[in-house]
mmCIF file of C-alpha atoms and ligand atoms in Angstrom:
data_model
loop_
_atom_site.group_PDB
_atom_site.id
_atom_site.type_symbol
_atom_site.label_atom_id
_atom_site.label_comp_id
_atom_site.label_asym_id
_atom_site.label_seq_id
_atom_site.Cartn_x
_atom_site.Cartn_y
_atom_site.Cartn_z
ATOM 1 C CA MET A 1 -29.680 3.656 102.126
ATOM 2 C CA THR A 2 -32.157 2.878 99.369
ATOM 3 C CA ILE A 3 -31.302 1.447 95.970
ATOM 4 C CA LEU A 4 -33.624 1.951 93.023
ATOM 5 C CA ILE A 5 -33.450 -0.672 90.307
ATOM 6 C CA ALA A 6 -35.206 -0.026 86.997
ATOM 7 C CA ILE A 7 -35.135 -2.750 84.330
ATOM 8 C CA ASN A 8 -36.919 -2.992 81.014
ATOM 9 C CA ASP A 9 -36.695 -5.831 78.457
ATOM 10 C CA TRP A 10 -35.202 -8.273 81.006
ATOM 11 C CA ASP A 11 -37.050 -10.108 83.770
ATOM 12 C CA PRO A 12 -36.399 -7.885 86.837
ATOM 13 C CA GLN A 13 -37.239 -10.605 89.375
ATOM 14 C CA PRO A 14 -33.863 -12.433 89.517
ATOM 15 C CA TRP A 15 -32.139 -9.059 89.834
ATOM 16 C CA LEU A 16 -34.355 -7.956 92.716
ATOM 17 C CA GLU A 17 -33.954 -11.267 94.511
ATOM 18 C CA ARG A 18 -30.167 -11.293 94.137
ATOM 19 C CA LEU A 19 -29.777 -7.661 95.174
ATOM 20 C CA ARG A 20 -31.945 -8.186 98.259
ATOM 21 C CA ALA A 21 -29.840 -11.235 99.162
ATOM 22 C CA LEU A 22 -26.601 -9.295 98.755
ATOM 23 C CA LEU A 23 -27.856 -6.249 100.679
ATOM 24 C CA PRO A 24 -30.370 -7.571 103.246
ATOM 25 C CA ASP A 25 -30.213 -4.383 105.343
ATOM 26 C CA ARG A 26 -30.946 -2.004 102.477
ATOM 27 C CA ALA A 27 -34.260 -1.007 100.973
ATOM 28 C CA ILE A 28 -34.402 -2.144 97.354
ATOM 29 C CA VAL A 29 -37.141 -0.461 95.348
ATOM 30 C CA THR A 30 -38.371 -0.250 91.758
ATOM 31 C CA PRO A 31 -39.992 2.710 89.987
ATOM 32 C CA GLU A 32 -43.344 1.087 90.850
ATOM 33 C CA THR A 33 -42.630 0.568 94.572
ATOM 34 C CA ILE A 34 -40.625 3.683 95.417
ATOM 35 C CA ALA A 35 -42.156 5.539 98.406
ATOM 36 C CA ASP A 36 -39.588 8.122 99.557
ATOM 37 C CA ARG A 37 -37.646 9.583 96.604
ATOM 38 C CA SER A 38 -35.271 11.451 98.911
ATOM 39 C CA ALA A 39 -34.035 8.156 100.408
ATOM 40 C CA VAL A 40 -32.596 6.864 97.122
ATOM 41 C CA ASP A 41 -28.768 6.948 97.045
ATOM 42 C CA TYR A 42 -27.989 4.766 94.045
ATOM 43 C CA ALA A 43 -29.859 3.712 90.912
ATOM 44 C CA LEU A 44 -29.279 0.646 88.741
ATOM 45 C CA SER A 45 -30.533 0.615 85.166
ATOM 46 C CA TRP A 46 -31.084 -1.546 82.166
ATOM 47 C CA ARG A 47 -33.074 0.520 79.656
ATOM 48 C CA HIS A 48 -34.965 2.329 82.427
ATOM 49 C CA GLY A 49 -38.027 4.277 81.397
ATOM 50 C CA PRO A 50 -37.520 8.016 80.748
ATOM 51 C CA GLY A 51 -37.817 10.078 83.925
ATOM 52 C CA ALA A 52 -37.459 7.049 86.239
ATOM 53 C CA PHE A 53 -34.499 8.700 87.991
ATOM 54 C CA ALA A 54 -35.781 12.298 87.994
ATOM 55 C CA GLY A 55 -36.561 13.974 91.328
ATOM 56 C CA LEU A 56 -34.098 11.930 93.419
ATOM 57 C CA PRO A 57 -32.376 14.735 95.396
ATOM 58 C CA ASN A 58 -29.796 12.487 97.112
ATOM 59 C CA LEU A 59 -28.856 10.277 94.180
ATOM 60 C CA LYS A 60 -25.082 9.678 94.113
ATOM 61 C CA ALA A 61 -24.586 7.541 90.987
ATOM 62 C CA ILE A 62 -26.332 5.506 88.308
ATOM 63 C CA PHE A 63 -24.956 2.058 87.437
ATOM 64 C CA SER A 64 -25.599 0.434 84.059
ATOM 65 C CA LEU A 65 -26.271 -3.292 84.379
ATOM 66 C CA GLY A 66 -24.463 -3.785 81.067
ATOM 67 C CA ALA A 67 -21.220 -2.625 79.499
ATOM 68 C CA GLY A 68 -23.054 -0.382 77.038
ATOM 69 C CA VAL A 69 -24.494 2.892 78.260
ATOM 70 C CA ASP A 70 -26.291 4.169 75.147
ATOM 71 C CA HIS A 71 -29.560 3.079 76.776
ATOM 72 C CA LEU A 72 -29.030 5.649 79.560
ATOM 73 C CA PHE A 73 -28.902 8.544 77.115
ATOM 74 C CA HIS A 74 -32.404 7.839 75.809
ATOM 75 C CA ASP A 75 -33.612 9.522 79.000
ATOM 76 C CA SER A 76 -33.771 13.291 78.485
ATOM 77 C CA GLU A 77 -34.326 13.685 82.249
ATOM 78 C CA LEU A 78 -31.180 11.751 83.202
ATOM 79 C CA PRO A 79 -29.854 13.316 86.429
ATOM 80 C CA ASP A 80 -26.422 14.925 86.404
ATOM 81 C CA VAL A 81 -24.677 12.310 88.588
ATOM 82 C CA PRO A 82 -21.798 9.962 87.693
ATOM 83 C CA LEU A 83 -22.798 7.168 85.298
ATOM 84 C CA VAL A 84 -20.925 3.923 85.898
ATOM 85 C CA ARG A 85 -20.632 1.279 83.201
ATOM 86 C CA MET A 86 -20.150 -2.425 83.759
ATOM 87 C CA VAL A 87 -16.641 -3.797 83.492
ATOM 88 C CA ASP A 88 -16.545 -7.419 84.528
ATOM 89 C CA THR A 89 -14.408 -10.433 83.658
ATOM 90 C CA ASP A 90 -17.460 -12.692 83.204
ATOM 91 C CA LEU A 91 -18.975 -10.281 80.666
ATOM 92 C CA ARG A 92 -15.598 -9.878 78.955
ATOM 93 C CA ASP A 93 -14.968 -13.623 78.681
ATOM 94 C CA ARG A 94 -18.453 -14.311 77.366
ATOM 95 C CA MET A 95 -17.962 -11.721 74.621
ATOM 96 C CA SER A 96 -14.613 -13.165 73.637
ATOM 97 C CA GLU A 97 -16.242 -16.614 73.414
ATOM 98 C CA TRP A 98 -18.813 -15.210 70.954
ATOM 99 C CA VAL A 99 -16.144 -13.500 68.867
ATOM 100 C CA VAL A 100 -13.902 -16.578 68.775
ATOM 101 C CA LEU A 101 -16.891 -18.854 68.030
ATOM 102 C CA HIS A 102 -18.071 -16.777 65.082
ATOM 103 C CA THR A 103 -14.591 -16.075 63.732
ATOM 104 C CA LEU A 104 -13.943 -19.829 63.697
ATOM 105 C CA LEU A 105 -17.422 -20.560 62.309
ATOM 106 C CA HIS A 106 -16.543 -18.542 59.207
ATOM 107 C CA HIS A 107 -12.862 -19.436 59.094
ATOM 108 C CA ARG A 108 -13.630 -23.184 59.252
ATOM 109 C CA GLN A 109 -16.670 -22.746 56.934
ATOM 110 C CA GLN A 110 -18.957 -24.535 59.382
ATOM 111 C CA ARG A 111 -22.200 -23.338 57.778
ATOM 112 C CA MET A 112 -21.124 -25.021 54.531
ATOM 113 C CA TYR A 113 -20.329 -28.272 56.387
ATOM 114 C CA ASP A 114 -23.747 -28.088 58.089
ATOM 115 C CA TRP A 115 -25.259 -27.946 54.623
ATOM 116 C CA GLN A 116 -23.046 -30.791 53.386
ATOM 117 C CA GLN A 117 -24.098 -32.915 56.355
ATOM 118 C CA ASP A 118 -27.727 -32.201 55.581
ATOM 119 C CA GLN A 119 -27.098 -33.317 51.973
ATOM 120 C CA GLN A 120 -24.916 -36.278 53.071
ATOM 121 C CA ILE A 121 -21.987 -34.917 51.040
ATOM 122 C CA TRP A 122 -18.454 -36.069 51.961
ATOM 123 C CA ASP A 123 -16.031 -33.550 50.406
ATOM 124 C CA GLU A 124 -12.487 -33.413 51.764
ATOM 125 C CA ASP A 125 -11.237 -31.091 49.060
ATOM 126 C CA VAL A 126 -12.552 -27.729 50.259
ATOM 127 C CA GLU A 127 -9.594 -25.438 50.900
ATOM 128 C CA GLN A 128 -8.860 -24.680 54.576
ATOM 129 C CA PRO A 129 -6.591 -21.646 54.948
ATOM 130 C CA ALA A 130 -4.509 -21.435 58.117
ATOM 131 C CA ALA A 131 -5.573 -18.948 60.807
ATOM 132 C CA ALA A 132 -2.397 -16.968 60.132
ATOM 133 C CA GLU A 133 -3.639 -16.329 56.590
ATOM 134 C CA ILE A 134 -6.839 -14.696 57.868
ATOM 135 C CA ARG A 135 -6.713 -11.024 58.779
ATOM 136 C CA VAL A 136 -9.166 -10.044 61.521
ATOM 137 C CA GLY A 137 -9.867 -6.369 62.240
ATOM 138 C CA VAL A 138 -11.510 -5.457 65.543
ATOM 139 C CA LEU A 139 -13.361 -2.134 65.699
ATOM 140 C CA GLY A 140 -13.009 -1.019 69.327
ATOM 141 C CA LEU A 141 -9.994 -1.911 71.440
ATOM 142 C CA GLY A 142 -11.612 -1.347 74.819
ATOM 143 C CA VAL A 143 -12.231 -3.866 77.581
ATOM 144 C CA LEU A 144 -14.064 -6.268 75.257
ATOM 145 C CA GLY A 145 -12.330 -5.611 71.935
ATOM 146 C CA ALA A 146 -8.822 -5.873 73.352
ATOM 147 C CA ASP A 147 -9.572 -9.193 75.067
ATOM 148 C CA ALA A 148 -11.205 -10.680 71.957
ATOM 149 C CA ALA A 149 -8.295 -9.470 69.791
ATOM 150 C CA ARG A 150 -5.783 -11.033 72.159
ATOM 151 C CA LYS A 151 -7.600 -14.391 72.193
ATOM 152 C CA LEU A 152 -7.894 -14.423 68.388
ATOM 153 C CA ALA A 153 -4.177 -13.696 68.119
ATOM 154 C CA LEU A 154 -3.449 -16.600 70.491
ATOM 155 C CA ILE A 155 -5.299 -18.924 68.103
ATOM 156 C CA GLY A 156 -3.034 -17.643 65.345
ATOM 157 C CA PHE A 157 -5.147 -15.138 63.406
ATOM 158 C CA ASP A 158 -3.430 -12.068 61.993
ATOM 159 C CA VAL A 159 -5.190 -9.496 64.196
ATOM 160 C CA ALA A 160 -5.509 -5.712 64.008
ATOM 161 C CA GLY A 161 -7.624 -3.352 66.091
ATOM 162 C CA TRP A 162 -8.948 0.183 65.839
ATOM 163 C CA SER A 163 -9.690 2.707 68.565
ATOM 164 C CA ARG A 164 -10.429 6.430 68.868
ATOM 165 C CA THR A 165 -7.176 7.203 70.668
ATOM 166 C CA ARG A 166 -3.875 5.421 70.252
ATOM 167 C CA ARG A 167 -3.633 2.031 71.979
ATOM 168 C CA ASP A 168 -0.745 -0.431 71.997
ATOM 169 C CA HIS A 169 -1.245 -4.158 72.461
ATOM 170 C CA ASP A 170 1.466 -6.760 71.947
ATOM 171 C CA GLY A 171 0.788 -8.952 68.939
ATOM 172 C CA ILE A 172 -2.031 -6.733 67.614
ATOM 173 C CA ALA A 173 -1.544 -4.228 64.788
ATOM 174 C CA CYS A 174 -3.091 -1.130 66.362
ATOM 175 C CA PHE A 175 -4.749 1.636 64.321
ATOM 176 C CA HIS A 176 -6.604 4.704 65.544
ATOM 177 C CA GLY A 177 -8.555 7.695 64.344
ATOM 178 C CA GLU A 178 -10.149 8.292 60.955
ATOM 179 C CA ASP A 179 -6.965 7.701 58.924
ATOM 180 C CA GLY A 180 -6.258 4.519 60.838
ATOM 181 C CA LEU A 181 -9.699 3.134 60.002
ATOM 182 C CA ASP A 182 -9.171 2.965 56.234
ATOM 183 C CA ALA A 183 -5.737 1.429 56.721
ATOM 184 C CA MET A 184 -7.152 -1.292 58.966
ATOM 185 C CA LEU A 185 -10.137 -2.032 56.708
ATOM 186 C CA ALA A 186 -7.794 -2.495 53.738
ATOM 187 C CA ARG A 187 -6.126 -5.413 55.574
ATOM 188 C CA THR A 188 -9.289 -6.989 57.009
ATOM 189 C CA ASP A 189 -10.954 -10.267 55.971
ATOM 190 C CA ILE A 190 -13.145 -10.646 59.083
ATOM 191 C CA LEU A 191 -14.365 -7.399 60.646
ATOM 192 C CA VAL A 192 -15.496 -7.569 64.286
ATOM 193 C CA ALA A 193 -17.489 -4.596 65.623
ATOM 194 C CA LEU A 194 -17.191 -4.070 69.387
ATOM 195 C CA LEU A 195 -17.747 -0.330 69.493
ATOM 196 C CA PRO A 196 -20.108 1.568 71.747
ATOM 197 C CA LEU A 197 -23.044 3.320 70.092
ATOM 198 C CA THR A 198 -22.370 7.063 70.063
ATOM 199 C CA PRO A 199 -23.234 9.878 67.634
ATOM 200 C CA GLN A 200 -19.823 9.208 65.988
ATOM 201 C CA THR A 201 -20.272 5.452 65.543
ATOM 202 C CA ARG A 202 -23.980 5.319 64.644
ATOM 203 C CA GLY A 203 -24.515 3.804 61.192
ATOM 204 C CA MET A 204 -20.812 3.377 60.434
ATOM 205 C CA LEU A 205 -21.202 -0.259 59.333
ATOM 206 C CA ASN A 206 -22.532 0.808 55.954
ATOM 207 C CA SER A 207 -21.916 0.338 52.207
ATOM 208 C CA SER A 208 -19.067 2.794 52.086
ATOM 209 C CA LEU A 209 -17.191 1.045 54.913
ATOM 210 C CA PHE A 210 -17.826 -2.452 53.476
ATOM 211 C CA ALA A 211 -16.352 -1.308 50.142
ATOM 212 C CA LYS A 212 -13.045 -0.567 51.895
ATOM 213 C CA LEU A 213 -12.537 -4.127 53.201
ATOM 214 C CA ALA A 214 -9.823 -6.315 51.639
ATOM 215 C CA ARG A 215 -10.904 -7.947 48.383
ATOM 216 C CA ASP A 216 -8.302 -10.713 48.380
ATOM 217 C CA SER A 217 -9.544 -12.739 51.366
ATOM 218 C CA ARG A 218 -8.616 -16.420 51.446
ATOM 219 C CA LEU A 219 -12.217 -16.947 52.581
ATOM 220 C CA GLY A 220 -13.624 -15.652 49.297
ATOM 221 C CA GLY A 221 -14.888 -12.286 50.561
ATOM 222 C CA PRO A 222 -15.108 -10.086 53.646
ATOM 223 C CA ILE A 223 -17.137 -11.186 56.648
ATOM 224 C CA LEU A 224 -18.835 -8.941 59.207
ATOM 225 C CA LEU A 225 -19.328 -9.772 62.902
ATOM 226 C CA ASN A 226 -21.280 -7.255 64.987
ATOM 227 C CA ALA A 227 -21.851 -7.694 68.714
ATOM 228 C CA GLY A 228 -21.471 -4.000 69.583
ATOM 229 C CA ARG A 229 -24.829 -2.386 68.975
ATOM 230 C CA GLY A 230 -27.465 -2.659 66.262
ATOM 231 C CA GLY A 231 -27.334 1.105 65.770
ATOM 232 C CA LEU A 232 -23.800 0.736 64.404
ATOM 233 C CA GLN A 233 -25.124 -1.098 61.340
ATOM 234 C CA VAL A 234 -27.280 -0.189 58.351
ATOM 235 C CA GLU A 235 -29.117 -3.443 57.749
ATOM 236 C CA ALA A 236 -30.258 -2.523 54.232
ATOM 237 C CA ASP A 237 -26.586 -1.980 53.341
ATOM 238 C CA ILE A 238 -25.590 -5.341 54.860
ATOM 239 C CA LEU A 239 -28.225 -7.114 52.753
ATOM 240 C CA ALA A 240 -27.187 -5.219 49.610
ATOM 241 C CA ALA A 241 -23.508 -5.992 50.287
ATOM 242 C CA LEU A 242 -24.318 -9.695 50.711
ATOM 243 C CA GLU A 243 -26.308 -9.705 47.485
ATOM 244 C CA GLY A 244 -23.637 -7.787 45.574
ATOM 245 C CA GLY A 245 -20.724 -9.901 46.800
ATOM 246 C CA VAL A 246 -19.204 -7.013 48.761
ATOM 247 C CA LEU A 247 -19.703 -9.096 51.915
ATOM 248 C CA LYS A 248 -19.513 -12.867 51.897
ATOM 249 C CA ALA A 249 -21.296 -13.496 55.196
ATOM 250 C CA ALA A 250 -22.243 -11.949 58.531
ATOM 251 C CA SER A 251 -22.777 -12.952 62.152
ATOM 252 C CA LEU A 252 -25.023 -10.505 63.962
ATOM 253 C CA ASP A 253 -25.884 -10.431 67.663
ATOM 254 C CA VAL A 254 -27.410 -6.941 67.651
ATOM 255 C CA PHE A 255 -29.948 -5.236 65.409
ATOM 256 C CA GLU A 256 -31.386 -1.850 64.505
ATOM 257 C CA VAL A 257 -34.663 -2.986 66.107
ATOM 258 C CA GLU A 258 -34.685 -5.636 68.844
ATOM 259 C CA PRO A 259 -36.144 -8.190 68.968
ATOM 260 C CA LEU A 260 -35.378 -8.547 65.250
ATOM 261 C CA PRO A 261 -38.762 -8.095 63.517
ATOM 262 C CA GLU A 262 -40.302 -11.223 62.009
ATOM 263 C CA ALA A 263 -40.333 -9.588 58.579
ATOM 264 C CA SER A 264 -36.588 -8.931 58.520
ATOM 265 C CA PRO A 265 -34.927 -10.731 55.580
ATOM 266 C CA LEU A 266 -31.895 -11.235 57.844
ATOM 267 C CA TRP A 267 -33.705 -14.094 59.602
ATOM 268 C CA ARG A 268 -33.694 -16.343 56.563
ATOM 269 C CA HIS A 269 -30.609 -15.145 54.750
ATOM 270 C CA PRO A 270 -28.456 -18.231 54.063
ATOM 271 C CA ARG A 271 -25.221 -16.376 54.795
ATOM 272 C CA VAL A 272 -26.334 -14.579 57.959
ATOM 273 C CA THR A 273 -25.932 -16.148 61.400
ATOM 274 C CA ILE A 274 -28.046 -14.617 64.131
ATOM 275 C CA SER A 275 -27.928 -14.643 67.926
ATOM 276 C CA PRO A 276 -30.477 -12.748 70.055
ATOM 277 C CA HIS A 277 -28.303 -10.034 71.656
ATOM 278 C CA ASN A 278 -26.785 -12.508 74.050
ATOM 279 C CA ALA A 279 -23.129 -12.480 73.006
ATOM 280 C CA ALA A 280 -22.294 -11.402 76.555
ATOM 281 C CA ILE A 281 -25.303 -11.534 78.823
ATOM 282 C CA SER A 282 -25.297 -9.799 82.191
ATOM 283 C CA THR A 283 -25.895 -12.340 84.937
ATOM 284 C CA PRO A 284 -27.380 -10.960 88.181
ATOM 285 C CA ASP A 285 -24.876 -12.581 90.542
ATOM 286 C CA THR A 286 -21.630 -11.367 88.939
ATOM 287 C CA ILE A 287 -22.930 -7.962 87.879
ATOM 288 C CA LEU A 288 -24.592 -7.135 91.206
ATOM 289 C CA ARG A 289 -21.564 -8.292 93.214
ATOM 290 C CA ALA A 290 -19.430 -5.846 91.215
ATOM 291 C CA ILE A 291 -21.911 -3.028 91.830
ATOM 292 C CA VAL A 292 -22.300 -3.808 95.541
ATOM 293 C CA ASP A 293 -18.490 -3.744 95.889
ATOM 294 C CA GLN A 294 -18.328 -0.395 94.111
ATOM 295 C CA ILE A 295 -21.043 1.073 96.336
ATOM 296 C CA ALA A 296 -19.240 -0.139 99.463
ATOM 297 C CA ALA A 297 -15.969 1.410 98.250
ATOM 298 C CA HIS A 298 -17.731 4.645 97.369
ATOM 299 C CA GLU A 299 -19.342 4.777 100.815
ATOM 300 C CA ARG A 300 -15.812 4.409 102.284
ATOM 301 C CA GLY A 301 -14.826 7.517 100.326
ATOM 302 C CA GLU A 302 -13.104 5.852 97.372
ATOM 303 C CA PRO A 303 -13.697 7.199 93.855
ATOM 304 C CA LEU A 304 -16.080 5.386 91.529
ATOM 305 C CA ARG A 305 -14.417 3.346 88.772
ATOM 306 C CA HIS A 306 -15.483 2.992 85.130
ATOM 307 C CA VAL A 307 -17.290 6.320 85.091
ATOM 308 C CA VAL A 308 -18.720 7.237 81.681
ATOM 309 C CA ASP A 309 -17.465 10.327 79.906
ATOM 310 C CA ARG A 310 -20.769 11.958 78.946
ATOM 311 C CA LYS A 311 -19.166 14.076 76.233
ATOM 312 C CA ARG A 312 -17.648 11.018 74.504
ATOM 313 C CA GLY A 313 -20.848 9.038 75.101
ATOM 314 C CA TYR A 314 -19.121 5.912 76.428
HETATM 315 P P1 LIG B 1 -14.958 0.291 76.103
HETATM 316 O O1 LIG B 1 -15.464 1.644 76.449
HETATM 317 O O2 LIG B 1 -14.009 -0.386 77.020
HETATM 318 O O3 LIG B 1 -14.238 0.342 74.678
HETATM 319 C C1 LIG B 1 -14.771 1.046 73.597
HETATM 320 C C2 LIG B 1 -13.743 1.039 72.484
HETATM 321 O O4 LIG B 1 -14.313 1.672 71.334
HETATM 322 C C3 LIG B 1 -12.483 1.851 72.849
HETATM 323 O O5 LIG B 1 -11.335 1.238 72.311
HETATM 324 C C4 LIG B 1 -12.743 3.193 72.163
HETATM 325 O O6 LIG B 1 -11.585 3.920 71.807
HETATM 326 C C5 LIG B 1 -13.451 2.720 70.907
HETATM 327 N N1 LIG B 1 -14.240 3.813 70.321
HETATM 328 C C6 LIG B 1 -15.294 4.467 70.837
HETATM 329 N N2 LIG B 1 -15.707 5.431 69.983
HETATM 330 C C7 LIG B 1 -14.878 5.376 68.923
HETATM 331 C C8 LIG B 1 -14.773 6.114 67.727
HETATM 332 N N3 LIG B 1 -15.606 7.130 67.444
HETATM 333 N N4 LIG B 1 -13.788 5.800 66.871
HETATM 334 C C9 LIG B 1 -12.920 4.805 67.133
HETATM 335 N N5 LIG B 1 -12.960 4.045 68.254
HETATM 336 C C10 LIG B 1 -13.941 4.338 69.128
HETATM 337 O O7 LIG B 1 -16.248 -0.612 75.832
HETATM 338 P P2 LIG B 1 -16.365 -2.198 75.993
HETATM 339 O O8 LIG B 1 -15.244 -2.807 75.243
HETATM 340 O O9 LIG B 1 -16.551 -2.576 77.400
HETATM 341 O O10 LIG B 1 -17.771 -2.456 75.250
HETATM 342 C C11 LIG B 1 -17.961 -2.137 73.895
HETATM 343 C C12 LIG B 1 -19.433 -2.258 73.533
HETATM 344 O O11 LIG B 1 -19.814 -3.622 73.445
HETATM 345 C C13 LIG B 1 -20.433 -1.694 74.531
HETATM 346 O O12 LIG B 1 -20.498 -0.281 74.442
HETATM 347 C C14 LIG B 1 -21.712 -2.362 74.119
HETATM 348 O O13 LIG B 1 -22.373 -1.587 73.141
HETATM 349 C C15 LIG B 1 -21.246 -3.670 73.479
HETATM 350 N N6 LIG B 1 -21.673 -4.841 74.276
HETATM 351 C C16 LIG B 1 -22.488 -5.757 73.677
HETATM 352 C C17 LIG B 1 -22.883 -6.869 74.368
HETATM 353 C C18 LIG B 1 -23.683 -7.929 73.719
HETATM 354 O O14 LIG B 1 -24.114 -8.869 74.386
HETATM 355 N N7 LIG B 1 -23.919 -7.863 72.426
HETATM 356 C C19 LIG B 1 -22.474 -7.099 75.763
HETATM 357 C C20 LIG B 1 -21.595 -6.095 76.282
HETATM 358 C C21 LIG B 1 -21.234 -4.998 75.551
HETATM 359 P P3 LIG B 1 -10.565 4.438 72.954
HETATM 360 O O15 LIG B 1 -9.838 3.180 73.401
HETATM 361 O O16 LIG B 1 -9.675 5.368 72.235
HETATM 362 O O17 LIG B 1 -11.400 5.052 74.029
HETATM 363 C C1 LIG B 2 -24.285 -4.780 77.382
HETATM 364 C C2 LIG B 2 -25.195 -5.638 76.621
HETATM 365 O O1 LIG B 2 -24.100 -3.624 77.013
HETATM 366 O O2 LIG B 2 -25.572 -6.727 77.134
HETATM 367 O O3 LIG B 2 -23.729 -5.254 78.393
HETATM 368 O O4 LIG B 2 -25.566 -5.309 75.501
#
């Protein structure tokens, strides 16, 4: 059995080393070292180059090294085999940490206190609303969104979530479909985007959506958190909304173009907090263990789990 691993934008070396350690009896190849294309059974990808998986007659499945699979669809020669996305507790917990961190950063007005510290200002009189007074709306109630929503609710926030199909989660006000979106936005002070990038979701974080957010936030205006995908957001609209008071602040982990170009005004915007697409990083050990387990189960005749629905795009 040969496994082909194709990685762009991340250092492939730790992945190769870990995979070889986990599967010492298997041939592990890259697009550059592949010798016999007919020997490849499984392929692992993070933003693989177009055509990297073409002409593999015995390929059984392609595994994404991340939860998102939009990167796979950039390849017009993607073979017609099952695509498996990453579902992993480590990835899930890391994402929830980012969401909780940034929700609290805005809720507790930490950027303002950073500024006050810099200015040596001691001001105890700034209003601190309780978590229960802050309405958080999570776009996407999948593996990551549902966990983040649950953890925010545990802290005490008034949490709602939105999905494509109906979902029910205790303690979360659940909305779905197009009608459900407007209803959720109207009761949202902090909007958290954890949607996959699909033709339906591309560009949806735009001026028209921001205008539907609640205007009576105890935080002084709506706040956007996006750790889903940069393609969900229209950055010119975010900047205009910040300037026009439609948004109060934003925390962004993902961008239309990554790395975020030096010239982007987002870098220096005083009310934008940036992280470099690392809200939930994939670590070779946990991710590859999950994939190796799936391959072993598949070889025993068990069905693959977390298979992507190509029509839905996630
Ligand atoms: P899931 O597939 O488990 O969940 C996706 C959720 O989005 C589901 O609730 C789904 O609805 C909903 N959804 C999809 N399309 C629509 C739509 N058109 N309208 C309404 N709801 C929609 O994905 P995960 O939770 O595992 O991951 C979400 C995304 O997070 C990934 O696709 C990836 O882009 C991003 N990500 C970012 C990382 C980072 O470091 N920044 C790390 C990992 C992931 P339904 O429940 O009805 O299917
Ligand atoms: C992912 C990511 O999709 O890291 O897992 O963006």
